[in-house]
Coordinates of C-alpha atoms in Angstrom, one line a residue:
X1 CA 97.9 127.7 71.4
X2 CA 98.5 124.6 68.5
X3 CA 100.7 124.8 66.0
X4 CA 98.1 125.2 63.2
X5 CA 98.0 129.1 64.5
X6 CA 100.8 129.5 63.2
X7 CA 99.8 129.4 60.0
X8 CA 102.3 127.0 58.4
X9 CA 101.5 124.6 55.9
X10 CA 100.3 120.8 56.8
X11 CA 104.2 119.3 55.5
X12 CA 105.6 121.7 58.0
X13 CA 103.2 121.1 60.7
X14 CA 103.6 117.2 60.1
X15 CA 107.6 117.5 60.0
X16 CA 107.3 120.0 63.8
X17 CA 105.2 117.2 65.2
X18 CA 107.4 114.3 64.1
X19 CA 110.3 117.0 65.7
X20 CA 108.9 116.9 68.9
X21 CA 107.7 120.0 68.8
X22 CA 103.8 119.9 69.6
X23 CA 102.7 123.8 70.9
X24 CA 104.3 127.1 69.3
X25 CA 107.0 128.9 71.6
X26 CA 105.7 132.5 72.9
X27 CA 108.6 134.2 70.3
X28 CA 106.8 132.0 67.1
X29 CA 103.7 132.9 68.0
X30 CA 104.5 136.8 68.6
X31 CA 106.9 137.0 65.7
X32 CA 105.1 134.5 62.6
X33 CA 102.7 136.3 61.5
X34 CA 104.9 139.5 61.0
X35 CA 107.9 137.8 59.5
X36 CA 105.2 136.0 57.1
X37 CA 103.4 139.0 56.4
X38 CA 106.7 140.4 55.1
X39 CA 107.1 143.2 58.2
X40 CA 110.8 144.0 59.3
X41 CA 111.4 142.5 62.7
X42 CA 114.0 142.6 65.7
X43 CA 113.0 139.6 68.1
X44 CA 114.5 139.7 71.2
X45 CA 114.5 136.3 73.3
X46 CA 117.2 134.2 75.3
X47 CA 118.6 131.6 74.4
X48 CA 116.7 128.3 74.1
X49 CA 113.2 130.5 73.5
X50 CA 112.8 129.6 70.1
X51 CA 114.3 131.6 67.9
X52 CA 115.9 129.2 65.8
X53 CA 112.8 127.4 64.7
X54 CA 111.1 130.7 64.1
X55 CA 113.2 131.5 61.3
X56 CA 114.1 128.0 60.1
X57 CA 109.3 127.5 59.4
X58 CA 109.3 130.9 58.4
X59 CA 112.0 130.6 55.0
X60 CA 110.9 127.0 54.4
X61 CA 106.9 129.2 53.8
X62 CA 107.8 132.2 52.3
X63 CA 110.4 130.6 49.9
X64 CA 107.0 129.2 47.9
X65 CA 109.3 126.7 45.5
X66 CA 112.9 126.2 44.6
X67 CA 115.4 126.3 42.3
X68 CA 115.9 129.2 40.8
X69 CA 119.4 130.5 39.6
X70 CA 120.3 133.0 43.1
X71 CA 119.7 132.4 46.7
X72 CA 116.5 134.0 47.7
X73 CA 117.4 133.8 51.9
X74 CA 121.0 134.6 52.9
X75 CA 120.9 133.6 56.6
X76 CA 124.3 135.7 59.0
X77 CA 125.5 133.6 62.4
X78 CA 128.4 134.2 64.4
X79 CA 131.1 131.5 63.6
X80 CA 131.0 127.8 61.9
X81 CA 129.3 126.0 65.4
X82 CA 125.9 128.1 64.2
X83 CA 126.2 127.5 61.2
X84 CA 126.2 123.7 61.7
X85 CA 123.6 124.6 64.1
X86 CA 121.4 126.2 62.0
X87 CA 121.5 123.2 59.3
X88 CA 120.6 120.7 61.7
X89 CA 117.1 122.6 62.1
X90 CA 116.9 122.6 58.2
X91 CA 117.1 119.5 57.7
X92 CA 114.9 118.5 61.0
X93 CA 111.9 121.0 59.3
X94 CA 113.1 120.3 55.7
X95 CA 111.2 116.5 55.1
X96 CA 111.5 116.3 51.3
X97 CA 114.3 118.6 50.8
X98 CA 112.9 120.9 49.3
X99 CA 115.3 123.6 49.0
X100 CA 118.5 123.7 48.7
X101 CA 120.6 124.5 51.3
X102 CA 124.5 125.9 51.5
X103 CA 126.4 126.3 54.9
X104 CA 129.3 128.5 54.6
X105 CA 132.1 129.3 57.3
X106 CA 135.3 130.4 57.4
X107 CA 137.5 127.4 57.8
X108 CA 136.9 125.9 54.0
X109 CA 138.7 126.4 50.9
X110 CA 137.0 129.6 49.3
X111 CA 136.6 128.7 45.9
X112 CA 135.3 125.5 46.1
X113 CA 132.9 128.4 47.9
X114 CA 132.4 130.0 45.3
X115 CA 131.8 127.3 43.3
X116 CA 128.9 125.8 45.0
X117 CA 127.3 129.2 45.7
X118 CA 127.6 129.4 41.6
X119 CA 125.7 126.3 41.3
X120 CA 122.4 127.1 42.3
X121 CA 121.7 127.3 46.3
X122 CA 118.6 128.7 47.6
X123 CA 119.2 129.1 51.6
X124 CA 122.7 130.7 52.4
X125 CA 123.8 130.0 56.5
X126 CA 127.1 132.0 56.8
X127 CA 129.3 133.9 58.8
X128 CA 129.2 137.5 57.4
X129 CA 133.0 138.0 56.5
X130 CA 133.1 134.9 54.7
X131 CA 129.6 135.9 52.8
X132 CA 131.0 139.5 52.1
X133 CA 134.3 137.9 50.9
X134 CA 132.2 135.8 48.3
X135 CA 130.1 138.8 47.5
X136 CA 132.7 141.2 46.7
X137 CA 134.4 138.1 44.5
X138 CA 131.5 138.6 42.8
X139 CA 130.0 135.0 43.7
X140 CA 127.5 135.5 45.8
X141 CA 124.3 137.5 44.0
X142 CA 121.9 139.4 46.3
X143 CA 120.1 140.9 43.6
X144 CA 117.4 137.9 44.4
X145 CA 117.8 137.8 48.1
X146 CA 113.9 137.9 49.8
X147 CA 114.4 137.5 53.2
X148 CA 117.5 138.4 55.4
X149 CA 118.1 137.1 58.6
X150 CA 120.9 137.8 61.5
X151 CA 121.0 135.2 63.9
X152 CA 122.7 135.6 67.3
X153 CA 123.2 139.7 66.5
X154 CA 124.8 140.7 70.1
X155 CA 127.6 137.7 69.2
X156 CA 128.2 139.0 65.9
X157 CA 128.7 142.6 67.5
X158 CA 130.4 141.0 69.9
X159 CA 132.7 139.5 67.1
X160 CA 133.4 142.6 65.9
X161 CA 131.4 141.2 61.8
X162 CA 129.0 144.5 62.1
X163 CA 130.8 145.8 58.9
X164 CA 129.9 142.5 56.2
X165 CA 126.3 142.6 57.3
X166 CA 125.5 145.9 57.3
X167 CA 127.3 145.4 53.5
X168 CA 125.2 143.1 52.8
X169 CA 122.4 144.0 54.0
X170 CA 122.5 147.0 52.1
X171 CA 123.4 144.9 49.0
X172 CA 120.3 143.3 49.5
X173 CA 118.0 146.8 49.8
X174 CA 114.9 145.0 47.9
X175 CA 114.7 142.5 50.9
X176 CA 112.7 141.9 54.2
X177 CA 115.3 141.4 57.0
X178 CA 114.7 140.4 60.4
X179 CA 116.9 140.2 63.4
X180 CA 117.1 137.8 66.3
X181 CA 118.9 138.5 69.2
X182 CA 119.3 138.1 73.0
X183 CA 119.4 141.4 73.5
X184 CA 119.5 145.1 72.4
X185 CA 121.8 147.6 73.2
X186 CA 123.5 150.9 71.6
X187 CA 126.3 148.6 69.5
X188 CA 123.9 146.5 68.1
X189 CA 121.1 148.7 67.8
X190 CA 124.4 150.9 65.9
X191 CA 124.4 148.2 63.6
X192 CA 121.4 147.2 62.1
X193 CA 119.7 151.0 62.1
X194 CA 121.5 151.9 58.6
X195 CA 119.0 148.6 57.1
X196 CA 115.5 147.9 59.0
X197 CA 112.7 149.8 57.6
X198 CA 111.0 152.7 59.4
X199 CA 108.2 150.4 60.0
X200 CA 109.7 147.3 61.7
X201 CA 108.6 145.8 64.5
X202 CA 110.6 145.3 68.1
X203 CA 109.0 141.8 70.0
X204 CA 110.5 140.9 73.2
X205 CA 110.2 137.7 75.0
X206 CA 111.3 137.3 78.7
X207 CA 111.0 133.9 79.4
X208 CA 113.0 133.7 83.3
X209 CA 113.6 130.1 84.8
X210 CA 112.0 129.1 87.6
X211 CA 115.4 130.0 89.8
X212 CA 116.0 126.3 92.2
X213 CA 118.1 127.9 94.9
X214 CA 117.0 131.2 96.8
X215 CA 119.9 134.0 95.5
X216 CA 121.3 137.0 97.0
X217 CA 119.9 140.0 96.0
X218 CA 121.3 141.0 92.3
X219 CA 122.5 145.0 91.2
X220 CA 123.4 145.6 88.0
X221 CA 125.1 148.9 86.7
X222 CA 125.9 148.7 83.3
X223 CA 128.4 151.3 81.3
X224 CA 130.1 151.6 78.4
X225 CA 133.6 150.4 79.2
X226 CA 136.1 149.2 81.3
X227 CA 137.7 152.5 82.4
X228 CA 134.2 153.8 83.1
X229 CA 134.1 150.8 85.2
X230 CA 136.9 151.6 87.4
X231 CA 135.4 155.0 87.6
X232 CA 132.6 153.4 88.5
X233 CA 134.3 151.8 91.1
X234 CA 136.1 154.1 92.8
X235 CA 132.8 156.4 93.6
X236 CA 131.2 153.4 95.1
X237 CA 133.8 152.4 97.2
X238 CA 134.2 156.2 97.5
X239 CA 132.1 155.6 100.3
X240 CA 134.0 153.4 103.5
X241 CA 130.7 153.3 106.0
X242 CA 128.8 151.2 103.6
X243 CA 131.6 149.1 102.0
X244 CA 134.0 148.1 105.0
X245 CA 134.0 144.5 103.6
X246 CA 134.6 143.9 99.6
X247 CA 135.4 141.2 97.2
X248 CA 135.8 142.2 93.8
X249 CA 135.8 139.3 91.1
X250 CA 137.3 140.1 87.4
X251 CA 138.4 137.6 85.1
X252 CA 142.2 137.5 85.4
X253 CA 145.1 138.2 87.3
X254 CA 146.3 140.5 85.3
X255 CA 143.1 142.0 85.3
X256 CA 143.3 142.2 88.9
X257 CA 146.8 143.7 88.5
X258 CA 145.4 146.5 86.5
X259 CA 142.1 147.0 89.4
X260 CA 144.5 147.6 92.3
X261 CA 147.1 149.8 90.4
X262 CA 143.6 152.1 90.0
X263 CA 143.7 153.1 93.3
X264 CA 145.8 155.5 95.2
X265 CA 147.4 153.5 98.0
X266 CA 146.9 155.8 100.5
X267 CA 146.6 153.1 102.8
X268 CA 148.1 150.2 101.7
X269 CA 146.7 147.8 104.5
X270 CA 143.0 148.7 103.4
X271 CA 143.0 146.4 99.4
X272 CA 144.8 143.5 98.3
X273 CA 144.9 141.1 95.9
X274 CA 143.9 137.4 96.5
X275 CA 147.0 135.6 95.5
X276 CA 149.2 138.3 93.4
X277 CA 150.8 137.6 90.2
X278 CA 153.2 140.1 90.9
X279 CA 155.6 139.9 94.5
X280 CA 155.7 143.4 95.3
X281 CA 151.6 143.7 95.0
X282 CA 149.6 143.5 98.2
X283 CA 148.2 140.3 98.6
X284 CA 146.2 137.6 100.6
X285 CA 147.2 133.7 100.1
X286 CA 143.3 132.9 101.8
X287 CA 139.8 134.5 102.3
X288 CA 140.2 133.9 105.7
X289 CA 143.4 135.6 106.1
X290 CA 141.6 138.8 104.4
X291 CA 138.5 138.7 106.5
X292 CA 140.8 137.9 109.8
X293 CA 142.6 141.5 109.3
X294 CA 140.7 144.4 110.4
X295 CA 142.7 146.7 108.3
X296 CA 141.7 145.2 105.2
X297 CA 138.6 146.1 103.3
X298 CA 138.6 145.4 99.6
X299 CA 139.9 142.2 98.3
X300 CA 140.2 141.6 94.1
X301 CA 140.2 138.4 93.3
X302 CA 140.7 136.8 89.4
X303 CA 138.1 134.0 88.4
X304 CA 140.9 132.3 87.1
X305 CA 142.8 131.0 90.3
X306 CA 140.1 131.9 92.9
X307 CA 139.5 128.6 94.7
X308 CA 137.5 129.1 97.6
X309 CA 133.5 127.9 97.8
X310 CA 132.7 129.9 100.9
X311 CA 132.0 133.9 101.0
X312 CA 130.5 133.6 104.1
X313 CA 130.3 136.9 106.1
X314 CA 131.5 139.2 103.1
X315 CA 128.0 141.7 102.5
X316 CA 129.6 142.7 98.7
X317 CA 129.9 140.8 96.3
X318 CA 131.8 142.7 93.1
X319 CA 131.5 141.2 90.1
X320 CA 133.7 143.9 88.1
X321 CA 133.6 141.2 84.8
X322 CA 131.5 138.7 84.4
X323 CA 133.0 135.4 84.7
X324 CA 133.1 133.1 81.4
X325 CA 130.9 130.2 82.9
X326 CA 127.4 131.9 84.5
X327 CA 127.6 128.9 86.6
X328 CA 130.6 130.3 88.6
X329 CA 128.6 133.4 89.3
X330 CA 125.8 131.7 90.3
X331 CA 126.8 129.9 92.9
X332 CA 128.7 132.8 94.7
X333 CA 125.7 134.2 95.0
X334 CA 123.3 131.4 96.1
X335 CA 122.3 131.9 99.6
X336 CA 123.5 129.2 102.3
X337 CA 122.9 130.6 105.0
X338 CA 119.2 131.8 106.0
X339 CA 121.3 133.8 109.3
X340 CA 123.1 135.3 106.2
X341 CA 123.0 137.9 103.8
X342 CA 124.6 139.3 101.2
X343 CA 124.7 141.9 98.1
X344 CA 125.8 141.1 94.9
X345 CA 127.2 144.2 92.7
X346 CA 127.6 143.6 89.1
X347 CA 129.1 145.7 86.3
X348 CA 128.2 145.3 82.9
X349 CA 128.9 146.7 79.6
X350 CA 126.5 146.1 76.5
X351 CA 128.6 143.2 74.9
X352 CA 128.4 141.6 78.3
X353 CA 124.6 142.0 78.9
X354 CA 123.8 139.1 76.9
X355 CA 125.7 137.5 79.7
X356 CA 123.1 138.9 82.4
X357 CA 120.6 137.8 80.6
X358 CA 121.6 134.4 80.9
X359 CA 122.2 134.7 84.9
X360 CA 118.7 136.1 85.2
X361 CA 116.9 133.2 83.2
X362 CA 119.2 130.4 85.5
X363 CA 118.3 132.2 89.0
X364 CA 115.1 133.3 87.5
X365 CA 115.0 136.9 88.4
X366 CA 115.6 140.0 87.1
X367 CA 118.7 142.2 88.8
X368 CA 118.0 145.5 89.8
X369 CA 119.0 148.1 87.9
X370 CA 120.6 151.0 89.1
X371 CA 121.3 154.7 88.5
X372 CA 124.6 155.8 87.8
X373 CA 126.2 158.2 90.3
X374 CA 125.9 161.7 89.1
X375 CA 129.0 162.2 89.5
X376 CA 130.7 159.7 87.7
X377 CA 133.2 160.5 85.1
X378 CA 131.9 158.4 81.7
X379 CA 134.6 157.7 79.9
X380 CA 134.9 158.0 76.0
X381 CA 136.8 155.3 74.7
X382 CA 137.9 156.0 71.2
X383 CA 138.8 159.9 72.8
X384 CA 142.5 160.2 73.6
X385 CA 143.5 163.8 74.4
X386 CA 147.3 165.1 74.6
X387 CA 148.3 166.0 77.4
X388 CA 150.0 169.3 77.7
X389 CA 153.6 169.3 79.1
X390 CA 153.4 169.3 82.3
X391 CA 149.9 168.9 82.8
X392 CA 148.6 166.5 85.3
X393 CA 146.9 163.1 83.6
X394 CA 143.3 163.7 84.9
X395 CA 142.5 159.8 84.3
X396 CA 145.2 159.2 87.2
X397 CA 143.5 162.4 89.2
X398 CA 140.0 160.2 88.9
X399 CA 142.5 157.6 90.4
X400 CA 142.3 156.3 93.7
X401 CA 139.8 158.5 94.8
X402 CA 138.1 155.7 96.8
X403 CA 140.8 156.5 99.6
X404 CA 140.5 160.1 99.5
X405 CA 138.3 162.0 102.0
X406 CA 134.8 162.2 100.9
X407 CA 133.3 164.8 98.8
X408 CA 130.1 166.0 99.5
X409 CA 129.1 165.7 95.8
X410 CA 130.1 161.9 95.6
X411 CA 128.2 160.6 98.8
X412 CA 125.7 157.7 98.7
X413 CA 124.2 158.9 95.3
X414 CA 123.9 156.4 93.7
X415 CA 120.4 155.6 94.4
X416 CA 119.5 152.4 96.2
X417 CA 116.2 151.5 97.0
X418 CA 114.3 151.5 100.3
X419 CA 115.0 148.2 100.7
X420 CA 118.4 147.7 99.3
X421 CA 119.8 151.0 102.2
X422 CA 117.6 148.4 105.5
X423 CA 119.6 145.1 104.0
X424 CA 122.6 147.2 104.6
X425 CA 121.2 148.6 107.5
X426 CA 120.4 145.4 109.1
X427 CA 123.5 143.6 108.0
X428 CA 125.6 146.8 110.1
X429 CA 123.1 146.4 113.0
X430 CA 124.1 142.5 112.9
X431 CA 127.6 142.8 112.7
X432 CA 127.7 141.0 109.0
X433 CA 130.0 143.6 107.3

């Protein structure tokens, strides 16, 4: 498909060609005509799929002439780094400097930014909280905005900037709204639903990488919050027959201690922390020490101090939290020996789904999304019920179920596929677990 198919002006086609873009990306081919046609669009695609270039081109095409008294396009991005990146893309493609483009982040003087906005600007690229501050100070006039764009929406939600986005979008109620994101989840839908038109369309592009190395099977449990993760871990590890040698990765040593204390240590030798933070917590100084102990089946390790590269012999690798660098996880799941097999089980909240997408893109395959156990207690993070005096803490009573006698109601009801069960059985027969 040629660039001309995007129905861009000759000037923009020339700018794209000069910049090295010879053919359109899939997300550009699928969304450009809808954006130029005035439809509200939610575009979902991985990092590097061409989302920024898409809306930069659309903005330059839709704003037919320059120099009006108020901005006609407002682009909201998560932080100063993204502001700089978008400005660079405009500089690359707006060759004749047809439009006055202003970048606004939280580091600059608000007084200077007020003066720059009121002096006249066509396109504003801003972080949501500072744009809202300028709007409340009456410096940012949203009455003439034709195109309201939210980029990296999943990061904006992660930073807790939903309120200024919604306020600004509602103030620019006459505009067309376009949202770009790597993932779409409930929290993000909650942010954009107040201003997206009923006629809006969602377009998803899923570009997986080639996957340079063979990796262990990946499973994904999507849960609402940290406390539900703890409950899920308890329910799964209640199956001592299957999960008889497990390593659980978290991000910090403090979190490792939290997960450790979540269990009721009926058998203290069953569980330990890798190089624990506190001397009174049961632990191991090395992975070999854990592997050689026949009574120990669960090791909790923090990414911040876990340096051992070889997980050979551990059939189940849990990522209770996804590491900050995707490469950390990928190195653990690469299959280095044809005789070895393992399964990686990953927990993710909505906020972490963007990291899941990056991992999937890097390894070239999707994670298998698992059904949550029927008896899993989903915790409402906002609810804090009062306890009567002498009443047992219900949350505390849920803890430690991994070391209680198993109940028929929560035994293996997490719906592993036939292939997964076969792999587990194979490991048992081969003595790998």
